[in-house]
PDB file of C-alpha atoms (C1' of nucleotides) in Angstrom:
ATOM      1  CA  MET X  93      55.538 126.973  90.668  1.00  0.00           C
ATOM      2  CA  GLU X  94      52.501 124.777  91.008  1.00  0.00           C
ATOM      3  CA  GLU X  95      54.360 122.938  93.498  1.00  0.00           C
ATOM      4  CA  LEU X  96      54.463 125.350  95.403  1.00  0.00           C
ATOM      5  CA  PHE X  97      50.664 125.644  95.970  1.00  0.00           C
ATOM      6  CA  GLN X  98      49.931 122.146  95.931  1.00  0.00           C
ATOM      7  CA  ASN X  99      52.487 122.199  99.092  1.00  0.00           C
ATOM      8  CA  GLY X 100      50.004 124.243 101.006  1.00  0.00           C
ATOM      9  CA  SER X 101      46.899 122.443 101.663  1.00  0.00           C
ATOM     10  CA  SER X 102      44.710 124.591  99.634  1.00  0.00           C
ATOM     11  CA  TYR X 103      46.440 126.440  97.040  1.00  0.00           C
ATOM     12  CA  ALA X 104      45.715 130.290  96.213  1.00  0.00           C
ATOM     13  CA  PRO X 105      42.382 131.040  94.078  1.00  0.00           C
ATOM     14  CA  PHE X 106      44.297 133.655  92.994  1.00  0.00           C
ATOM     15  CA  LEU X 107      46.943 131.423  91.207  1.00  0.00           C
ATOM     16  CA  SER X 108      44.536 131.515  88.550  1.00  0.00           C
ATOM     17  CA  LEU X 109      45.552 134.494  88.042  1.00  0.00           C
ATOM     18  CA  THR X 110      48.935 133.937  86.997  1.00  0.00           C
ATOM     19  CA  SER X 111      48.343 130.664  85.078  1.00  0.00           C
ATOM     20  CA  HIS X 112      45.465 131.710  83.474  1.00  0.00           C
ATOM     21  CA  GLN X 113      45.324 128.186  81.307  1.00  0.00           C
ATOM     22  CA  ASN X 114      45.831 125.711  83.888  1.00  0.00           C
ATOM     23  CA  LEU X 115      44.097 125.664  87.436  1.00  0.00           C
ATOM     24  CA  LYS X 116      41.350 128.271  86.998  1.00  0.00           C
ATOM     25  CA  SER X 117      38.856 125.374  86.594  1.00  0.00           C
ATOM     26  CA  GLU X 118      38.733 124.646  90.145  1.00  0.00           C
ATOM     27  CA  PHE X 119      37.429 127.743  91.693  1.00  0.00           C
ATOM     28  CA  HIS X 120      34.437 128.512  89.794  1.00  0.00           C
ATOM     29  CA  GLN X 121      32.332 128.753  93.060  1.00  0.00           C
ATOM     30  CA  GLY X 122      30.060 131.573  92.595  1.00  0.00           C
ATOM     31  CA  GLU X 123      29.858 133.043  89.161  1.00  0.00           C
ATOM     32  CA  GLU X 124      31.496 135.931  88.448  1.00  0.00           C
ATOM     33  CA  GLU X 125      28.965 137.822  87.530  1.00  0.00           C
ATOM     34  CA  GLU X 126      30.295 141.284  85.864  1.00  0.00           C
ATOM     35  CA  ALA X 127      28.640 144.048  88.255  1.00  0.00           C
ATOM     36  CA  SER X 128      26.276 145.931  85.750  1.00  0.00           C
ATOM     37  CA  LYS X 129      26.465 149.697  86.284  1.00  0.00           C
ATOM     38  CA  VAL X 130      23.816 151.502  85.835  1.00  0.00           C
ATOM     39  CA  ILE X 131      24.493 154.915  85.074  1.00  0.00           C
ATOM     40  CA  ARG X 132      22.046 157.652  84.995  1.00  0.00           C
ATOM     41  CA  SER X 133      23.327 161.176  84.941  1.00  0.00           C
ATOM     42  CA  GLU X 134      19.911 162.531  85.633  1.00  0.00           C
ATOM     43  CA  GLY X 135      21.084 166.374  85.406  1.00  0.00           C
ATOM     44  CA  SER X 136      23.672 166.121  88.900  1.00  0.00           C
ATOM     45  CA  SER X 137      26.487 164.210  89.845  1.00  0.00           C
ATOM     46  CA  ARG X 138      27.416 160.927  88.832  1.00  0.00           C
ATOM     47  CA  SER X 139      24.896 158.066  90.192  1.00  0.00           C
ATOM     48  CA  VAL X 140      26.548 154.663  89.591  1.00  0.00           C
ATOM     49  CA  ALA X 141      24.129 151.943  90.967  1.00  0.00           C
ATOM     50  CA  VAL X 142      26.138 148.731  91.428  1.00  0.00           C
ATOM     51  CA  LYS X 143      24.424 145.443  91.210  1.00  0.00           C
ATOM     52  CA  LYS X 144      25.656 142.466  92.993  1.00  0.00           C
ATOM     53  CA  LYS X 145      24.515 139.663  91.093  1.00  0.00           C
ATOM     54  CA  GLY X 146      27.093 136.657  91.558  1.00  0.00           C
ATOM     55  CA  LYS X 147      29.350 136.932  94.621  1.00  0.00           C
ATOM     56  CA  LYS X 148      33.368 137.609  93.606  1.00  0.00           C
ATOM     57  CA  GLN X 149      35.549 136.088  95.156  1.00  0.00           C
ATOM     58  CA  ARG X 150      38.033 137.430  97.322  1.00  0.00           C
ATOM     59  CA  PHE X 151      41.430 136.311  97.982  1.00  0.00           C
ATOM     60  CA  ALA X 152      43.995 137.805 100.656  1.00  0.00           C
ATOM     61  CA  PHE X 153      47.497 136.949 101.730  1.00  0.00           C
ATOM     62  CA  GLN X 154      50.228 139.103 103.578  1.00  0.00           C
ATOM     63  CA  THR X 155      53.483 139.869 102.435  1.00  0.00           C
ATOM     64  CA  ARG X 156      56.600 141.194 103.768  1.00  0.00           C
ATOM     65  CA  SER X 157      58.136 144.100 101.383  1.00  0.00           C
ATOM     66  CA  GLN X 158      58.870 147.419 101.726  1.00  0.00           C
ATOM     67  CA  VAL X 159      56.994 148.592  98.490  1.00  0.00           C
ATOM     68  CA  ASP X 160      53.448 148.144  98.472  1.00  0.00           C
ATOM     69  CA  ILE X 161      53.365 147.310  94.948  1.00  0.00           C
ATOM     70  CA  LEU X 162      53.494 143.939  94.443  1.00  0.00           C
ATOM     71  CA  ASP X 163      53.807 143.151  90.610  1.00  0.00           C
ATOM     72  CA  ASP X 164      52.163 140.128  89.892  1.00  0.00           C
ATOM     73  CA  GLY X 165      52.085 140.557  86.341  1.00  0.00           C
ATOM     74  CA  TYR X 166      49.019 142.570  85.402  1.00  0.00           C
ATOM     75  CA  ARG X 167      49.001 145.985  85.428  1.00  0.00           C
ATOM     76  CA  TRP X 168      47.203 147.899  87.799  1.00  0.00           C
ATOM     77  CA  ARG X 169      45.357 151.235  88.210  1.00  0.00           C
ATOM     78  CA  LYS X 170      44.830 152.723  91.265  1.00  0.00           C
ATOM     79  CA  TYR X 171      41.056 154.096  91.548  1.00  0.00           C
ATOM     80  CA  GLY X 172      41.098 155.293  95.111  1.00  0.00           C
ATOM     81  CA  GLN X 173      43.293 155.270  98.873  1.00  0.00           C
ATOM     82  CA  LYS X 174      41.014 155.636 102.443  1.00  0.00           C
ATOM     83  CA  ALA X 175      42.142 155.292 105.552  1.00  0.00           C
ATOM     84  CA  VAL X 176      40.600 152.702 107.582  1.00  0.00           C
ATOM     85  CA  LYS X 177      39.503 153.286 111.214  1.00  0.00           C
ATOM     86  CA  ASN X 178      41.847 150.723 113.111  1.00  0.00           C
ATOM     87  CA  ASN X 179      44.617 150.967 110.726  1.00  0.00           C
ATOM     88  CA  THR X 180      46.985 153.845 110.462  1.00  0.00           C
ATOM     89  CA  PHE X 181      48.096 153.715 106.978  1.00  0.00           C
ATOM     90  CA  PRO X 182      45.421 153.994 104.212  1.00  0.00           C
ATOM     91  CA  ARG X 183      44.328 151.114 102.063  1.00  0.00           C
ATOM     92  CA  SER X 184      44.749 151.452  98.366  1.00  0.00           C
ATOM     93  CA  TYR X 185      42.488 150.449  95.652  1.00  0.00           C
ATOM     94  CA  TYR X 186      43.934 149.189  91.975  1.00  0.00           C
ATOM     95  CA  ARG X 187      42.284 147.757  89.320  1.00  0.00           C
ATOM     96  CA  CYS X 188      43.130 145.845  86.197  1.00  0.00           C
ATOM     97  CA  THR X 189      43.450 147.734  83.415  1.00  0.00           C
ATOM     98  CA  TYR X 190      42.686 145.090  80.676  1.00  0.00           C
ATOM     99  CA  GLY X 191      39.347 146.014  79.378  1.00  0.00           C
ATOM    100  CA  GLY X 192      36.450 143.837  80.640  1.00  0.00           C
ATOM    101  CA  CYS X 193      38.544 142.484  82.799  1.00  0.00           C
ATOM    102  CA  ASN X 194      36.814 143.959  86.699  1.00  0.00           C
ATOM    103  CA  VAL X 195      39.341 142.204  89.038  1.00  0.00           C
ATOM    104  CA  LYS X 196      40.168 144.317  91.285  1.00  0.00           C
ATOM    105  CA  LYS X 197      42.961 144.715  94.186  1.00  0.00           C
ATOM    106  CA  GLN X 198      43.536 146.211  97.374  1.00  0.00           C
ATOM    107  CA  VAL X 199      46.921 146.736  99.109  1.00  0.00           C
ATOM    108  CA  GLN X 200      47.137 147.779 102.995  1.00  0.00           C
ATOM    109  CA  ARG X 201      49.825 147.789 105.614  1.00  0.00           C
ATOM    110  CA  LEU X 202      49.406 146.695 109.284  1.00  0.00           C
ATOM    111  CA  THR X 203      49.890 149.056 111.850  1.00  0.00           C
ATOM    112  CA  SER X 204      51.730 146.706 113.957  1.00  0.00           C
ATOM    113  CA  ASP X 205      54.009 145.918 111.731  1.00  0.00           C
ATOM    114  CA  GLN X 206      54.780 148.210 108.600  1.00  0.00           C
ATOM    115  CA  GLU X 207      57.028 145.745 106.962  1.00  0.00           C
ATOM    116  CA  VAL X 208      53.754 143.308 106.512  1.00  0.00           C
ATOM    117  CA  VAL X 209      51.354 144.390 103.156  1.00  0.00           C
ATOM    118  CA  VAL X 210      47.924 142.588 102.996  1.00  0.00           C
ATOM    119  CA  THR X 211      47.180 142.226  99.383  1.00  0.00           C
ATOM    120  CA  THR X 212      43.713 141.385  98.431  1.00  0.00           C
ATOM    121  CA  TYR X 213      42.836 140.520  95.253  1.00  0.00           C
ATOM    122  CA  GLU X 214      38.699 140.538  94.191  1.00  0.00           C
ATOM    123  CA  GLY X 215      37.724 138.481  91.079  1.00  0.00           C
ATOM    124  CA  VAL X 216      39.341 136.806  88.576  1.00  0.00           C
ATOM    125  CA  HIS X 217      41.087 137.900  85.292  1.00  0.00           C
ATOM    126  CA  SER X 218      39.634 136.881  81.784  1.00  0.00           C
ATOM    127  CA  HIS X 219      43.042 137.223  80.078  1.00  0.00           C
ATOM    128  CA  PRO X 220      46.551 136.403  79.698  1.00  0.00           C
ATOM    129  CA  ILE X 221      49.387 137.871  81.910  1.00  0.00           C
ATOM    130  CA  GLU X 222      51.334 140.676  80.178  1.00  0.00           C
ATOM    131  CA  LYS X 223      54.523 140.469  81.932  1.00  0.00           C
ATOM    132  CA  SER X 224      56.910 137.793  83.371  1.00  0.00           C
ATOM    133  CA  THR X 225      56.130 135.933  86.890  1.00  0.00           C
ATOM    134  CA  GLU X 226      59.799 135.421  87.564  1.00  0.00           C
ATOM    135  CA  ASN X 227      59.742 138.930  89.992  1.00  0.00           C
ATOM    136  CA  PHE X 228      55.872 137.432  91.653  1.00  0.00           C
ATOM    137  CA  GLU X 229      57.608 133.951  91.882  1.00  0.00           C
ATOM    138  CA  HIS X 230      60.275 135.152  94.455  1.00  0.00           C
ATOM    139  CA  ILE X 231      57.229 137.028  96.147  1.00  0.00           C
ATOM    140  CA  LEU X 232      55.030 133.623  96.404  1.00  0.00           C
ATOM    141  CA  THR X 233      57.697 131.869  98.633  1.00  0.00           C
ATOM    142  CA  GLN X 234      58.011 134.408 101.346  1.00  0.00           C
ATOM    143  CA  MET X 235      53.967 134.940 101.292  1.00  0.00           C
ATOM    144  CA  GLN X 236      51.440 133.377 103.396  1.00  0.00           C
ATOM    145  CA  ILE X 237      47.553 132.889 102.895  1.00  0.00           C
ATOM    146  CA  TYR X 238      45.598 135.278 105.228  1.00  0.00           C
ATOM    147  CA  SER X 239      42.176 134.047 104.457  1.00  0.00           C
ATOM    148  CA  SER X 240      40.301 133.100 101.228  1.00  0.00           C
ATOM    149  CA  PHE X 241      36.896 132.158 100.079  1.00  0.00           C
TER     150      PHE X 241
ATOM    151  C1'  DC I   9      49.444 163.943  74.103  1.00  0.00           C
ATOM    152  C1'  DG I  10      47.717 159.714  76.775  1.00  0.00           C
ATOM    153  C1'  DG I  11      47.488 157.091  80.543  1.00  0.00           C
ATOM    154  C1'  DG I  12      48.191 156.341  85.388  1.00  0.00           C
ATOM    155  C1'  DT I  13      47.774 158.890  89.796  1.00  0.00           C
ATOM    156  C1'  DT I  14      46.149 161.851  93.721  1.00  0.00           C
ATOM    157  C1'  DT I  15      42.824 163.530  96.150  1.00  0.00           C
ATOM    158  C1'  DG I  16      38.454 165.627  97.630  1.00  0.00           C
ATOM    159  C1'  DA I  17      33.657 164.629  97.295  1.00  0.00           C
ATOM    160  C1'  DC I  18      30.146 161.690  96.763  1.00  0.00           C
ATOM    161  C1'  DC I  19      27.074 157.253  98.139  1.00  0.00           C
ATOM    162  C1'  DG I  20      25.384 152.798 100.164  1.00  0.00           C
ATOM    163  C1'  DG I  21      25.028 149.994 104.200  1.00  0.00           C
ATOM    164  C1'  DC I  22      24.786 149.823 108.818  1.00  0.00           C
ATOM    165  C1'  DG I  23      24.620 150.374 113.494  1.00  0.00           C
ATOM    166  C1'  DC I  24      22.972 153.241 117.114  1.00  0.00           C
TER     167       DC I  24
ATOM    168  C1'  DG F 280      16.763 159.749 110.706  1.00  0.00           C
ATOM    169  C1'  DC F 281      21.747 160.664 111.555  1.00  0.00           C
ATOM    170  C1'  DG F 282      26.377 159.816 111.607  1.00  0.00           C
ATOM    171  C1'  DC F 283      30.041 157.033 110.931  1.00  0.00           C
ATOM    172  C1'  DC F 284      32.834 153.894 108.307  1.00  0.00           C
ATOM    173  C1'  DG F 285      34.128 152.010 104.021  1.00  0.00           C
ATOM    174  C1'  DG F 286      34.570 151.676  99.110  1.00  0.00           C
ATOM    175  C1'  DT F 287      34.136 153.987  94.444  1.00  0.00           C
ATOM    176  C1'  DC F 288      34.373 158.258  90.934  1.00  0.00           C
ATOM    177  C1'  DA F 289      35.935 161.620  88.702  1.00  0.00           C
ATOM    178  C1'  DA F 290      38.487 165.922  87.514  1.00  0.00           C
ATOM    179  C1'  DA F 291      42.696 167.440  87.726  1.00  0.00           C
ATOM    180  C1'  DC F 292      47.412 166.584  87.632  1.00  0.00           C
ATOM    181  C1'  DC F 293      51.574 164.575  86.755  1.00  0.00           C
ATOM    182  C1'  DC F 294      55.151 161.938  84.331  1.00  0.00           C
ATOM    183  C1'  DG F 295      56.701 159.343  80.399  1.00  0.00           C
TER     184       DG F 295
END
DNA sequence: CGGGTTTGACCGGCGC
DNA sequence: GCGCCGGTCAAACCCG
């Protein structure tokens, strides 16, 4: 499936997500300094201060599909859903459930095209894939890069 | 029961 | 300083 990306001018950084061993080295720009959480429970509610040290690389692409959940082989746990101002449809926030892997992902639909789903990855997986990529490869064929860092 | 989803509240940044 | 806006948390809930 690599040729798929070499076909395009710049291959997708999130490809490193899928092929954990091979092409991940090229996208080391920006150290993926994991955001350290400072939890201070001073009686009241939770206060989590997130230190943003390194810049996590983000990468977005859009797909035509009827379902929001793009199964890319990883396990995602939803941690939020919010409606954004310019878009009618809410945006969903996911996070990789692997221990120590802080990769995030957000999915949103376009108001103009309800069929188009924009998926944004943030961070790099530090572990191999769980499922087979066959399903995802099919998505790869129809997806188009929207923006990258 | 355990893990994932739901959902409202909370918090920080930014613009006015 | 306040209020909008976007992102995250966490408790309750749901489902296998």
